[in-house]
mmCIF file of C-alpha atoms and ligand atoms in Angstrom:
data_model
loop_
_atom_site.group_PDB
_atom_site.id
_atom_site.type_symbol
_atom_site.label_atom_id
_atom_site.label_comp_id
_atom_site.label_asym_id
_atom_site.label_seq_id
_atom_site.Cartn_x
_atom_site.Cartn_y
_atom_site.Cartn_z
ATOM 1 C CA MET A 93 -48.652 4.006 -15.023
ATOM 2 C CA LYS A 94 -52.476 5.304 -14.667
ATOM 3 C CA ASN A 95 -54.791 4.610 -17.685
ATOM 4 C CA ALA A 96 -56.441 7.637 -18.849
ATOM 5 C CA LYS A 97 -60.300 8.047 -18.209
ATOM 6 C CA LEU A 98 -62.988 10.068 -20.085
ATOM 7 C CA ALA A 99 -63.960 12.204 -16.661
ATOM 8 C CA GLY A 100 -66.270 14.338 -18.579
ATOM 9 C CA ILE A 101 -68.183 14.114 -22.111
ATOM 10 C CA GLY A 102 -70.247 16.849 -23.745
ATOM 11 C CA TYR A 103 -71.816 17.462 -27.034
ATOM 12 C CA TYR A 104 -73.619 20.484 -28.979
ATOM 13 C CA VAL A 105 -75.490 20.457 -31.690
ATOM 14 C CA PRO A 106 -77.149 23.645 -33.764
ATOM 15 C CA GLU A 107 -80.819 23.993 -33.113
ATOM 16 C CA ASN A 108 -81.487 24.485 -37.005
ATOM 17 C CA ILE A 109 -83.158 21.074 -38.211
ATOM 18 C CA VAL A 110 -82.848 20.450 -41.975
ATOM 19 C CA THR A 111 -84.932 17.423 -42.792
ATOM 20 C CA ASN A 112 -84.386 15.285 -45.870
ATOM 21 C CA ASP A 113 -87.876 17.240 -47.510
ATOM 22 C CA ASP A 114 -86.203 20.541 -46.977
ATOM 23 C CA LEU A 115 -83.101 19.253 -48.964
ATOM 24 C CA SER A 116 -85.265 18.124 -51.777
ATOM 25 C CA LYS A 117 -86.342 22.070 -52.030
ATOM 26 C CA ILE A 118 -82.843 23.193 -52.627
ATOM 27 C CA MET A 119 -81.472 20.120 -55.104
ATOM 28 C CA ASN A 120 -82.682 17.246 -56.765
ATOM 29 C CA THR A 121 -82.977 14.442 -54.191
ATOM 30 C CA SER A 122 -85.601 12.899 -52.083
ATOM 31 C CA ASP A 123 -86.345 11.849 -48.578
ATOM 32 C CA GLU A 124 -87.035 8.139 -50.187
ATOM 33 C CA TRP A 125 -83.724 7.868 -51.542
ATOM 34 C CA ILE A 126 -81.715 9.463 -48.658
ATOM 35 C CA VAL A 127 -83.347 7.191 -46.179
ATOM 36 C CA GLU A 128 -83.219 4.034 -47.976
ATOM 37 C CA ARG A 129 -79.300 4.597 -48.837
ATOM 38 C CA THR A 130 -78.257 6.132 -45.495
ATOM 39 C CA GLY A 131 -80.947 6.180 -42.828
ATOM 40 C CA ILE A 132 -80.439 9.817 -42.592
ATOM 41 C CA LYS A 133 -83.869 11.773 -41.567
ATOM 42 C CA GLU A 134 -82.284 15.201 -40.652
ATOM 43 C CA ARG A 135 -79.057 16.773 -39.797
ATOM 44 C CA ARG A 136 -78.206 20.234 -38.027
ATOM 45 C CA TYR A 137 -76.822 22.973 -39.752
ATOM 46 C CA ALA A 138 -75.257 25.669 -38.140
ATOM 47 C CA ASN A 139 -75.758 29.620 -38.318
ATOM 48 C CA VAL A 140 -71.748 30.047 -38.963
ATOM 49 C CA GLU A 141 -71.871 33.785 -38.164
ATOM 50 C CA GLU A 142 -72.375 32.656 -34.469
ATOM 51 C CA ASP A 143 -72.000 28.869 -34.312
ATOM 52 C CA LYS A 144 -68.018 29.133 -35.848
ATOM 53 C CA ASN A 145 -66.521 25.518 -35.468
ATOM 54 C CA TYR A 146 -64.566 26.509 -32.486
ATOM 55 C CA VAL A 147 -67.394 28.083 -30.804
ATOM 56 C CA MET A 148 -69.454 24.936 -30.965
ATOM 57 C CA GLY A 149 -66.328 23.062 -29.763
ATOM 58 C CA ALA A 150 -66.361 25.144 -27.093
ATOM 59 C CA LYS A 151 -70.080 24.644 -26.146
ATOM 60 C CA ALA A 152 -69.370 21.023 -26.115
ATOM 61 C CA ALA A 153 -66.232 21.311 -24.122
ATOM 62 C CA ARG A 154 -67.745 23.427 -21.407
ATOM 63 C CA LYS A 155 -70.238 20.546 -20.484
ATOM 64 C CA ALA A 156 -67.173 18.303 -20.652
ATOM 65 C CA MET A 157 -65.272 20.053 -18.343
ATOM 66 C CA LYS A 158 -68.389 20.579 -16.123
ATOM 67 C CA MET A 159 -68.879 16.626 -15.474
ATOM 68 C CA ALA A 160 -65.251 16.133 -15.191
ATOM 69 C CA GLY A 161 -65.093 18.936 -12.197
ATOM 70 C CA THR A 162 -62.806 20.976 -14.051
ATOM 71 C CA ASN A 163 -62.610 24.407 -15.557
ATOM 72 C CA PRO A 164 -60.433 26.037 -18.357
ATOM 73 C CA GLU A 165 -57.726 27.219 -16.092
ATOM 74 C CA GLU A 166 -56.907 23.517 -15.010
ATOM 75 C CA ILE A 167 -56.863 22.283 -18.407
ATOM 76 C CA ASP A 168 -53.071 21.415 -19.550
ATOM 77 C CA LEU A 169 -53.706 20.448 -23.320
ATOM 78 C CA ILE A 170 -56.228 20.886 -26.031
ATOM 79 C CA VAL A 171 -56.532 18.280 -28.810
ATOM 80 C CA TYR A 172 -58.608 19.536 -31.472
ATOM 81 C CA ALA A 173 -59.863 17.257 -34.332
ATOM 82 C CA THR A 174 -61.706 18.794 -37.293
ATOM 83 C CA LEU A 175 -61.674 18.818 -41.315
ATOM 84 C CA SER A 176 -63.452 22.047 -41.344
ATOM 85 C CA ALA A 177 -61.055 24.157 -39.264
ATOM 86 C CA ASP A 178 -62.293 27.877 -39.091
ATOM 87 C CA TYR A 179 -58.908 29.080 -40.709
ATOM 88 C CA VAL A 180 -56.333 27.415 -43.201
ATOM 89 C CA PHE A 181 -54.201 28.263 -40.238
ATOM 90 C CA PRO A 182 -53.613 28.563 -37.455
ATOM 91 C CA GLY A 183 -55.911 25.778 -36.177
ATOM 92 C CA SER A 184 -58.916 25.690 -34.351
ATOM 93 C CA GLY A 185 -57.091 24.524 -31.173
ATOM 94 C CA VAL A 186 -55.902 27.885 -30.794
ATOM 95 C CA LEU A 187 -58.879 29.739 -31.050
ATOM 96 C CA LEU A 188 -60.278 27.366 -28.481
ATOM 97 C CA GLN A 189 -57.751 28.042 -25.586
ATOM 98 C CA LYS A 190 -58.451 31.780 -26.479
ATOM 99 C CA GLU A 191 -62.438 31.098 -26.517
ATOM 100 C CA LEU A 192 -62.436 29.390 -22.941
ATOM 101 C CA GLY A 193 -59.621 31.463 -21.702
ATOM 102 C CA CYS A 194 -57.529 28.385 -20.975
ATOM 103 C CA LYS A 195 -53.650 29.184 -19.907
ATOM 104 C CA HIS A 196 -51.017 29.498 -22.513
ATOM 105 C CA ILE A 197 -51.275 25.647 -22.789
ATOM 106 C CA GLY A 198 -50.292 23.334 -26.146
ATOM 107 C CA ALA A 199 -53.025 23.081 -28.441
ATOM 108 C CA ILE A 200 -52.814 20.716 -31.218
ATOM 109 C CA ASP A 201 -54.853 20.022 -34.232
ATOM 110 C CA VAL A 202 -55.712 16.616 -35.613
ATOM 111 C CA ARG A 203 -56.240 16.154 -39.391
ATOM 112 C CA ALA A 204 -57.450 12.705 -39.485
ATOM 113 C CA GLN A 205 -61.201 13.409 -40.776
ATOM 114 C CA CYS A 206 -63.828 10.754 -39.350
ATOM 115 C CA SER A 207 -61.050 8.831 -37.395
ATOM 116 C CA GLY A 208 -60.315 12.435 -35.716
ATOM 117 C CA PHE A 209 -61.724 11.966 -32.291
ATOM 118 C CA VAL A 210 -60.317 8.446 -31.975
ATOM 119 C CA TYR A 211 -56.622 9.234 -33.111
ATOM 120 C CA GLY A 212 -57.169 12.710 -30.676
ATOM 121 C CA LEU A 213 -58.279 10.405 -27.933
ATOM 122 C CA SER A 214 -54.808 8.403 -28.601
ATOM 123 C CA ILE A 215 -52.734 11.510 -28.283
ATOM 124 C CA ALA A 216 -54.629 12.768 -25.458
ATOM 125 C CA GLU A 217 -54.018 9.416 -23.433
ATOM 126 C CA GLN A 218 -50.355 9.481 -23.845
ATOM 127 C CA TYR A 219 -49.868 12.502 -22.112
ATOM 128 C CA ILE A 220 -52.104 11.436 -19.188
ATOM 129 C CA LYS A 221 -50.476 8.017 -19.099
ATOM 130 C CA THR A 222 -46.834 9.006 -18.663
ATOM 131 C CA GLY A 223 -47.909 11.371 -15.978
ATOM 132 C CA MET A 224 -47.164 14.576 -17.968
ATOM 133 C CA TYR A 225 -50.779 16.032 -17.462
ATOM 134 C CA LYS A 226 -53.734 15.600 -15.622
ATOM 135 C CA ASN A 227 -56.365 17.329 -17.722
ATOM 136 C CA VAL A 228 -56.438 17.096 -21.347
ATOM 137 C CA LEU A 229 -59.364 18.342 -23.587
ATOM 138 C CA LEU A 230 -60.202 16.740 -26.270
ATOM 139 C CA VAL A 231 -62.740 18.278 -29.103
ATOM 140 C CA GLY A 232 -64.476 16.870 -32.654
ATOM 141 C CA SER A 233 -66.058 19.552 -34.149
ATOM 142 C CA GLU A 234 -67.417 20.138 -37.684
ATOM 143 C CA ILE A 235 -69.115 22.245 -39.842
ATOM 144 C CA HIS A 236 -69.861 20.908 -43.043
ATOM 145 C CA SER A 237 -72.835 22.688 -44.243
ATOM 146 C CA ILE A 238 -71.144 25.499 -46.194
ATOM 147 C CA GLY A 239 -68.862 23.507 -47.736
ATOM 148 C CA LEU A 240 -70.941 21.002 -49.789
ATOM 149 C CA ASP A 241 -72.066 20.855 -53.407
ATOM 150 C CA TYR A 242 -75.796 21.276 -53.567
ATOM 151 C CA THR A 243 -75.769 20.421 -57.224
ATOM 152 C CA ASP A 244 -76.243 16.860 -59.147
ATOM 153 C CA ASN A 245 -72.412 16.618 -58.964
ATOM 154 C CA GLY A 246 -72.372 16.538 -55.059
ATOM 155 C CA ARG A 247 -75.867 15.324 -53.967
ATOM 156 C CA HIS A 248 -74.785 11.981 -53.209
ATOM 157 C CA ILE A 249 -72.132 13.877 -50.420
ATOM 158 C CA ALA A 250 -74.236 16.590 -49.624
ATOM 159 C CA ILE A 251 -77.008 14.882 -48.316
ATOM 160 C CA ILE A 252 -74.630 12.703 -45.768
ATOM 161 C CA PHE A 253 -73.427 15.757 -43.682
ATOM 162 C CA GLY A 254 -74.386 17.563 -40.733
ATOM 163 C CA ASP A 255 -72.616 19.909 -38.431
ATOM 164 C CA GLY A 256 -72.179 19.815 -34.584
ATOM 165 C CA ALA A 257 -69.242 18.994 -31.771
ATOM 166 C CA GLY A 258 -68.332 16.763 -29.028
ATOM 167 C CA ALA A 259 -65.811 16.956 -26.302
ATOM 168 C CA ALA A 260 -64.057 14.540 -23.703
ATOM 169 C CA VAL A 261 -61.770 15.598 -20.556
ATOM 170 C CA LEU A 262 -58.986 13.068 -19.997
ATOM 171 C CA GLN A 263 -57.952 12.539 -16.729
ATOM 172 C CA PRO A 264 -55.817 9.798 -14.886
ATOM 173 C CA SER A 265 -57.865 6.859 -13.526
ATOM 174 C CA GLU A 266 -57.631 5.883 -9.906
ATOM 175 C CA GLU A 267 -58.921 2.801 -10.801
ATOM 176 C CA LYS A 268 -56.588 0.080 -11.899
ATOM 177 C CA GLY A 269 -57.975 -1.851 -15.044
ATOM 178 C CA LYS A 270 -60.603 0.908 -15.940
ATOM 179 C CA GLY A 271 -60.247 3.927 -18.751
ATOM 180 C CA VAL A 272 -58.549 3.518 -22.134
ATOM 181 C CA LEU A 273 -57.004 0.138 -22.532
ATOM 182 C CA SER A 274 -56.057 0.737 -26.011
ATOM 183 C CA THR A 275 -56.157 2.724 -29.101
ATOM 184 C CA HIS A 276 -55.072 1.174 -32.726
ATOM 185 C CA LEU A 277 -54.515 3.796 -35.486
ATOM 186 C CA HIS A 278 -54.222 3.055 -39.279
ATOM 187 C CA SER A 279 -53.868 4.967 -42.235
ATOM 188 C CA GLU A 280 -53.676 4.088 -46.206
ATOM 189 C CA GLY A 281 -52.707 7.165 -48.335
ATOM 190 C CA GLU A 282 -53.022 5.860 -51.554
ATOM 191 C CA HIS A 283 -56.793 6.362 -51.306
ATOM 192 C CA ALA A 284 -56.312 10.031 -50.353
ATOM 193 C CA GLU A 285 -58.517 11.367 -53.410
ATOM 194 C CA GLN A 286 -61.404 8.804 -52.951
ATOM 195 C CA LEU A 287 -62.744 11.331 -50.238
ATOM 196 C CA ALA A 288 -61.430 14.717 -50.236
ATOM 197 C CA VAL A 289 -61.145 18.533 -50.589
ATOM 198 C CA ILE A 290 -58.106 19.218 -52.603
ATOM 199 C CA ASP A 291 -58.435 22.873 -53.057
ATOM 200 C CA PRO A 292 -57.393 25.222 -52.663
ATOM 201 C CA GLY A 293 -54.554 23.586 -50.957
ATOM 202 C CA PHE A 294 -50.776 24.044 -51.560
ATOM 203 C CA HIS A 295 -50.140 21.413 -54.224
ATOM 204 C CA LYS A 296 -50.646 23.870 -57.446
ATOM 205 C CA LYS A 297 -48.791 26.669 -58.567
ATOM 206 C CA GLU A 298 -52.104 28.728 -59.081
ATOM 207 C CA ARG A 299 -53.389 28.361 -55.672
ATOM 208 C CA PHE A 300 -57.034 29.441 -56.515
ATOM 209 C CA HIS A 301 -58.643 29.248 -59.710
ATOM 210 C CA PRO A 302 -62.491 30.180 -60.457
ATOM 211 C CA ASP A 303 -62.947 27.190 -61.759
ATOM 212 C CA MET A 304 -62.195 25.277 -58.657
ATOM 213 C CA ILE A 305 -65.749 26.734 -57.326
ATOM 214 C CA LYS A 306 -67.858 25.531 -60.241
ATOM 215 C CA PRO A 307 -69.637 22.253 -59.521
ATOM 216 C CA GLY A 308 -67.226 19.333 -59.570
ATOM 217 C CA GLY A 309 -64.302 21.622 -58.843
ATOM 218 C CA GLY A 310 -61.564 20.895 -56.148
ATOM 219 C CA PHE A 311 -63.023 23.466 -53.591
ATOM 220 C CA TYR A 312 -65.756 20.713 -52.823
ATOM 221 C CA PRO A 313 -65.874 17.212 -51.221
ATOM 222 C CA VAL A 314 -65.351 14.437 -53.766
ATOM 223 C CA MET A 315 -65.827 10.773 -52.745
ATOM 224 C CA ASN A 316 -66.219 7.539 -54.580
ATOM 225 C CA GLY A 317 -69.134 6.535 -52.521
ATOM 226 C CA GLN A 318 -69.114 3.017 -53.071
ATOM 227 C CA PHE A 319 -65.671 2.115 -52.992
ATOM 228 C CA VAL A 320 -65.425 4.218 -49.625
ATOM 229 C CA PHE A 321 -68.385 1.873 -48.417
ATOM 230 C CA LYS A 322 -66.547 -1.152 -49.363
ATOM 231 C CA ASN A 323 -63.602 0.124 -47.305
ATOM 232 C CA ALA A 324 -65.704 1.012 -44.349
ATOM 233 C CA VAL A 325 -67.470 -2.396 -44.326
ATOM 234 C CA THR A 326 -63.821 -4.014 -43.775
ATOM 235 C CA ARG A 327 -62.057 -1.939 -41.821
ATOM 236 C CA PHE A 328 -64.121 -1.598 -39.384
ATOM 237 C CA PRO A 329 -64.773 -5.133 -37.954
ATOM 238 C CA GLU A 330 -61.008 -5.532 -38.459
ATOM 239 C CA VAL A 331 -60.180 -2.610 -36.193
ATOM 240 C CA ILE A 332 -62.857 -3.501 -33.660
ATOM 241 C CA GLN A 333 -61.377 -7.108 -33.634
ATOM 242 C CA GLU A 334 -57.790 -5.598 -33.279
ATOM 243 C CA ALA A 335 -58.859 -3.792 -30.253
ATOM 244 C CA LEU A 336 -60.505 -6.853 -28.675
ATOM 245 C CA ASP A 337 -57.351 -9.206 -29.455
ATOM 246 C CA LYS A 338 -55.086 -7.035 -27.788
ATOM 247 C CA ASN A 339 -56.894 -6.692 -24.113
ATOM 248 C CA GLY A 340 -57.875 -10.614 -24.780
ATOM 249 C CA TYR A 341 -61.849 -10.202 -24.935
ATOM 250 C CA ALA A 342 -64.350 -11.512 -27.455
ATOM 251 C CA VAL A 343 -67.220 -9.931 -28.954
ATOM 252 C CA SER A 344 -69.707 -11.245 -26.730
ATOM 253 C CA ASP A 345 -67.790 -9.045 -23.717
ATOM 254 C CA LEU A 346 -68.411 -5.827 -25.657
ATOM 255 C CA ASP A 347 -71.051 -3.898 -23.952
ATOM 256 C CA LEU A 348 -71.446 -0.927 -26.189
ATOM 257 C CA LEU A 349 -69.987 -0.149 -29.455
ATOM 258 C CA ILE A 350 -70.292 3.446 -30.873
ATOM 259 C CA PRO A 351 -69.032 3.452 -34.450
ATOM 260 C CA HIS A 352 -68.545 6.624 -36.680
ATOM 261 C CA GLN A 353 -71.678 7.639 -38.387
ATOM 262 C CA ALA A 354 -71.294 7.462 -42.171
ATOM 263 C CA ASN A 355 -74.000 5.354 -43.339
ATOM 264 C CA LEU A 356 -76.483 3.938 -41.135
ATOM 265 C CA ARG A 357 -76.193 0.773 -43.981
ATOM 266 C CA ILE A 358 -72.617 0.858 -42.766
ATOM 267 C CA SER A 359 -73.169 0.507 -38.962
ATOM 268 C CA GLN A 360 -75.882 -2.317 -39.517
ATOM 269 C CA PHE A 361 -73.393 -4.052 -41.900
ATOM 270 C CA VAL A 362 -70.930 -4.121 -39.239
ATOM 271 C CA GLN A 363 -73.096 -5.138 -36.522
ATOM 272 C CA LYS A 364 -74.339 -7.875 -38.382
ATOM 273 C CA LYS A 365 -70.907 -9.034 -39.368
ATOM 274 C CA MET A 366 -69.727 -8.991 -35.461
ATOM 275 C CA GLY A 367 -73.076 -10.135 -34.472
ATOM 276 C CA LEU A 368 -73.853 -7.713 -31.958
ATOM 277 C CA PRO A 369 -77.410 -7.218 -30.595
ATOM 278 C CA ASP A 370 -79.209 -3.817 -31.326
ATOM 279 C CA GLU A 371 -78.724 -2.833 -27.729
ATOM 280 C CA LYS A 372 -74.961 -3.061 -27.886
ATOM 281 C CA ILE A 373 -74.488 -0.272 -30.783
ATOM 282 C CA HIS A 374 -75.578 3.366 -30.718
ATOM 283 C CA ASN A 375 -76.459 5.082 -33.981
ATOM 284 C CA THR A 376 -76.839 8.753 -34.180
ATOM 285 C CA ILE A 377 -76.756 9.480 -38.060
ATOM 286 C CA MET A 378 -80.493 9.349 -38.303
ATOM 287 C CA LYS A 379 -80.675 12.623 -36.458
ATOM 288 C CA TYR A 380 -77.488 14.265 -37.059
ATOM 289 C CA GLY A 381 -76.310 12.856 -40.271
ATOM 290 C CA ASN A 382 -72.559 12.162 -40.557
ATOM 291 C CA THR A 383 -70.786 14.670 -38.381
ATOM 292 C CA THR A 384 -66.982 13.562 -39.024
ATOM 293 C CA ALA A 385 -65.154 14.052 -35.964
ATOM 294 C CA ALA A 386 -67.688 15.027 -33.615
ATOM 295 C CA SER A 387 -70.150 11.976 -34.505
ATOM 296 C CA ILE A 388 -68.305 9.917 -32.002
ATOM 297 C CA PRO A 389 -68.098 11.698 -28.864
ATOM 298 C CA ILE A 390 -71.678 13.189 -29.852
ATOM 299 C CA GLY A 391 -72.894 9.117 -30.108
ATOM 300 C CA LEU A 392 -71.008 8.257 -26.720
ATOM 301 C CA CYS A 393 -72.860 11.225 -24.914
ATOM 302 C CA GLU A 394 -76.052 10.121 -26.038
ATOM 303 C CA ALA A 395 -75.733 6.614 -24.959
ATOM 304 C CA TYR A 396 -74.119 7.855 -21.950
ATOM 305 C CA GLU A 397 -77.386 10.203 -20.939
ATOM 306 C CA ALA A 398 -79.640 7.398 -22.220
ATOM 307 C CA GLY A 399 -77.791 4.891 -19.390
ATOM 308 C CA LYS A 400 -76.339 3.000 -21.968
ATOM 309 C CA VAL A 401 -72.886 3.526 -20.965
ATOM 310 C CA LYS A 402 -72.771 2.203 -17.159
ATOM 311 C CA ASP A 403 -69.518 2.156 -14.769
ATOM 312 C CA GLY A 404 -67.390 -1.034 -15.708
ATOM 313 C CA ASP A 405 -68.809 -1.423 -19.094
ATOM 314 C CA LEU A 406 -66.708 -2.285 -22.119
ATOM 315 C CA VAL A 407 -67.093 0.562 -24.724
ATOM 316 C CA CYS A 408 -65.610 0.374 -28.220
ATOM 317 C CA LEU A 409 -64.910 3.153 -30.464
ATOM 318 C CA ALA A 410 -64.310 2.707 -33.981
ATOM 319 C CA ALA A 411 -63.928 4.941 -36.877
ATOM 320 C CA PHE A 412 -63.207 5.147 -40.782
ATOM 321 C CA GLY A 413 -63.301 7.901 -43.293
ATOM 322 C CA SER A 414 -61.107 10.152 -45.389
ATOM 323 C CA GLY A 415 -57.325 9.517 -45.653
ATOM 324 C CA PHE A 416 -57.988 6.284 -45.358
ATOM 325 C CA THR A 417 -58.025 6.459 -42.011
ATOM 326 C CA TRP A 418 -59.132 4.166 -39.370
ATOM 327 C CA ALA A 419 -59.081 3.442 -35.739
ATOM 328 C CA SER A 420 -60.334 1.861 -32.695
ATOM 329 C CA ALA A 421 -60.176 2.492 -28.720
ATOM 330 C CA LEU A 422 -61.305 0.305 -26.050
ATOM 331 C CA ILE A 423 -62.511 1.536 -22.845
ATOM 332 C CA ARG A 424 -63.181 0.194 -19.359
ATOM 333 C CA TRP A 425 -65.957 2.399 -18.406
HETATM 334 O O1 LIG B 639 -67.607 9.117 -43.277
HETATM 335 C C1 LIG B 639 -66.827 9.214 -44.439
HETATM 336 C C2 LIG B 639 -67.115 7.941 -45.001
HETATM 337 N N1 LIG B 639 -68.405 7.719 -46.004
HETATM 338 C C3 LIG B 639 -68.842 7.055 -46.339
HETATM 339 O O2 LIG B 639 -68.752 5.889 -45.544
HETATM 340 C C4 LIG B 639 -69.882 6.828 -47.353
HETATM 341 C C5 LIG B 639 -69.960 5.633 -47.689
HETATM 342 N N2 LIG B 639 -70.788 5.848 -49.293
HETATM 343 C C6 LIG B 639 -72.069 5.839 -48.762
HETATM 344 O O3 LIG B 639 -72.522 6.087 -48.326
HETATM 345 C C7 LIG B 639 -72.922 5.803 -50.333
HETATM 346 O O4 LIG B 639 -71.965 5.258 -51.039
HETATM 347 C C8 LIG B 639 -73.695 7.123 -50.649
HETATM 348 C C9 LIG B 639 -74.894 7.019 -49.422
HETATM 349 C C10 LIG B 639 -72.831 8.050 -50.544
HETATM 350 C C11 LIG B 639 -74.573 6.871 -52.110
HETATM 351 O O5 LIG B 639 -75.119 5.612 -52.107
HETATM 352 P P1 LIG B 639 -74.994 4.924 -53.437
HETATM 353 O O6 LIG B 639 -75.813 3.482 -53.099
HETATM 354 O O7 LIG B 639 -73.449 4.504 -53.670
HETATM 355 O O8 LIG B 639 -75.152 5.590 -54.682
HETATM 356 P P2 LIG B 639 -74.635 6.329 -56.016
HETATM 357 O O9 LIG B 639 -73.702 7.332 -55.544
HETATM 358 O O10 LIG B 639 -74.128 5.196 -56.435
HETATM 359 O O11 LIG B 639 -75.809 6.510 -56.947
HETATM 360 C C12 LIG B 639 -76.998 5.741 -57.373
HETATM 361 C C13 LIG B 639 -77.596 6.890 -58.236
HETATM 362 C C14 LIG B 639 -77.299 7.231 -59.346
HETATM 363 O O12 LIG B 639 -77.859 7.689 -59.980
HETATM 364 P P3 LIG B 639 -78.113 6.519 -61.530
HETATM 365 O O13 LIG B 639 -76.638 6.758 -62.116
HETATM 366 O O14 LIG B 639 -77.992 4.985 -61.089
HETATM 367 O O15 LIG B 639 -79.089 7.016 -62.307
HETATM 368 C C15 LIG B 639 -77.044 8.807 -58.573
HETATM 369 O O16 LIG B 639 -76.886 9.764 -59.396
HETATM 370 O O17 LIG B 639 -78.148 7.530 -57.477
HETATM 371 C C16 LIG B 639 -78.384 8.855 -57.813
HETATM 372 N N3 LIG B 639 -77.891 9.876 -56.509
HETATM 373 C C17 LIG B 639 -79.037 10.373 -56.019
HETATM 374 N N4 LIG B 639 -80.454 10.223 -56.106
HETATM 375 C C18 LIG B 639 -80.911 10.893 -55.172
HETATM 376 C C19 LIG B 639 -76.745 10.094 -56.060
HETATM 377 N N5 LIG B 639 -77.194 10.701 -54.968
HETATM 378 C C20 LIG B 639 -78.466 11.214 -55.034
HETATM 379 C C21 LIG B 639 -79.365 12.103 -54.133
HETATM 380 N N6 LIG B 639 -80.714 11.723 -54.554
HETATM 381 N N7 LIG B 639 -78.948 12.485 -53.092
#
C-alpha cells in the first residue's frame, strides 16, 4: 500500500482587505479589542458576484494541480470541504467539477466545518492508499462575509471570520515512509448548537420565518465563545498527541504544526502546552482571520512558500471547530 502525498498545494484569498478599523466603522467594535482577544488585524472579503465559494476553490485548485503536474482531465475524485456552500443543495463539489472541466468524476462534499480540510484529507487519502485513484483533488473554501451578524448580537463572531480557499492534490507517494502517515477524526454532537447556523434548515415545519433574519435569529452564526475556546485548547493538544503516539513520535520530532486558525490565543495556548518553539508553528490568522475549512491549506501553502516545509519534514495538521469536530493528520513531507 502506498501512502498518499500532497503532490500539489495552492491557495487563493480575495484582494479586498478589511481591517479592524474598517469593521469598527460598520459595527460596534475596535482594533484594540479584536487584536487583544483574537490577534486578528485584517481579513479578506470576497466580491461574491465574482468570487463565489466554488470559484475561489477552483482558483486554489488550479495552483495545486499545476504544482502536482496534473490537470482537471486527470483528476479522479473531488473532495470539497465547506460550511458556506454556494447552494443548500447540491454541494459545491459538483460546481467545482463543472468549473474546472473535470470528467464526470465523483464529487464528495464534507460538512465538518473547521475540521473540514483534515476530514477531507482523511477521506481523500483512503482512495489513494487502496490504489483506487491516482489524483484526488481536495478543496477547502469559505465565504463568511455575507453570512455574519454585524450587530452587537453577533459582533464577537463577525470579527473573527474571513473568506478564502485552499487546495491540495493527493497522489501515491513513490517513497516509502513519506506522505500522510495517519489521520484522526473525532466529533461530539452534544455541543452542536454551541457554534452553529441552524436556520433555514430542515428541522422545523416552518422552514423559513422572517424572525430568522432578525439579530439573534437562527439565520446567523451563534457561538458560545468561551465554551468553544475551552474545548479547543483541550482537544487540539489531545489530537496532536494522538497522531504522534500512533506513529511513535515525540513532540520534539515535529518540524511544523499547522493548526486551524480560530484565534491566535488558542494557537499560542496549544504551542505553550505542547512546548513548541515559535519556528515550529505557523499562524496566519493575523492576516486572514478564521477561514474555517480553508485555514489549514492556506497556512500550509504560506509555510511552504516561506521554506518552512522541507523534504522529509514531519508536519502535523490539526483542527477543532463546530460540531464539535476535531481532527489531526501527520505527514512526512
Ligand atoms: O473556528 C471555530 C472555533 N471558534 C473558536 O475557537 C472561537 C473561540 N472563542 C473565542 O475566540 C473568543 O471567545 C472570542 C474571541 C470569540 C470572544 O472573546 P471573549 O474573550 O470570549 O469575549 P466575550 O464574548 O466573552 O465578550 C467579552 C466582552 C463582552 O462585554 P461585557 O459583557 O463584558 O461588557 C462583549 O459584549 O466583550 C464584548 N464584545 C466585544 N467588544 C468589542 C464581544 N465582541 C466584541 C467586539 N468588540 N467585537
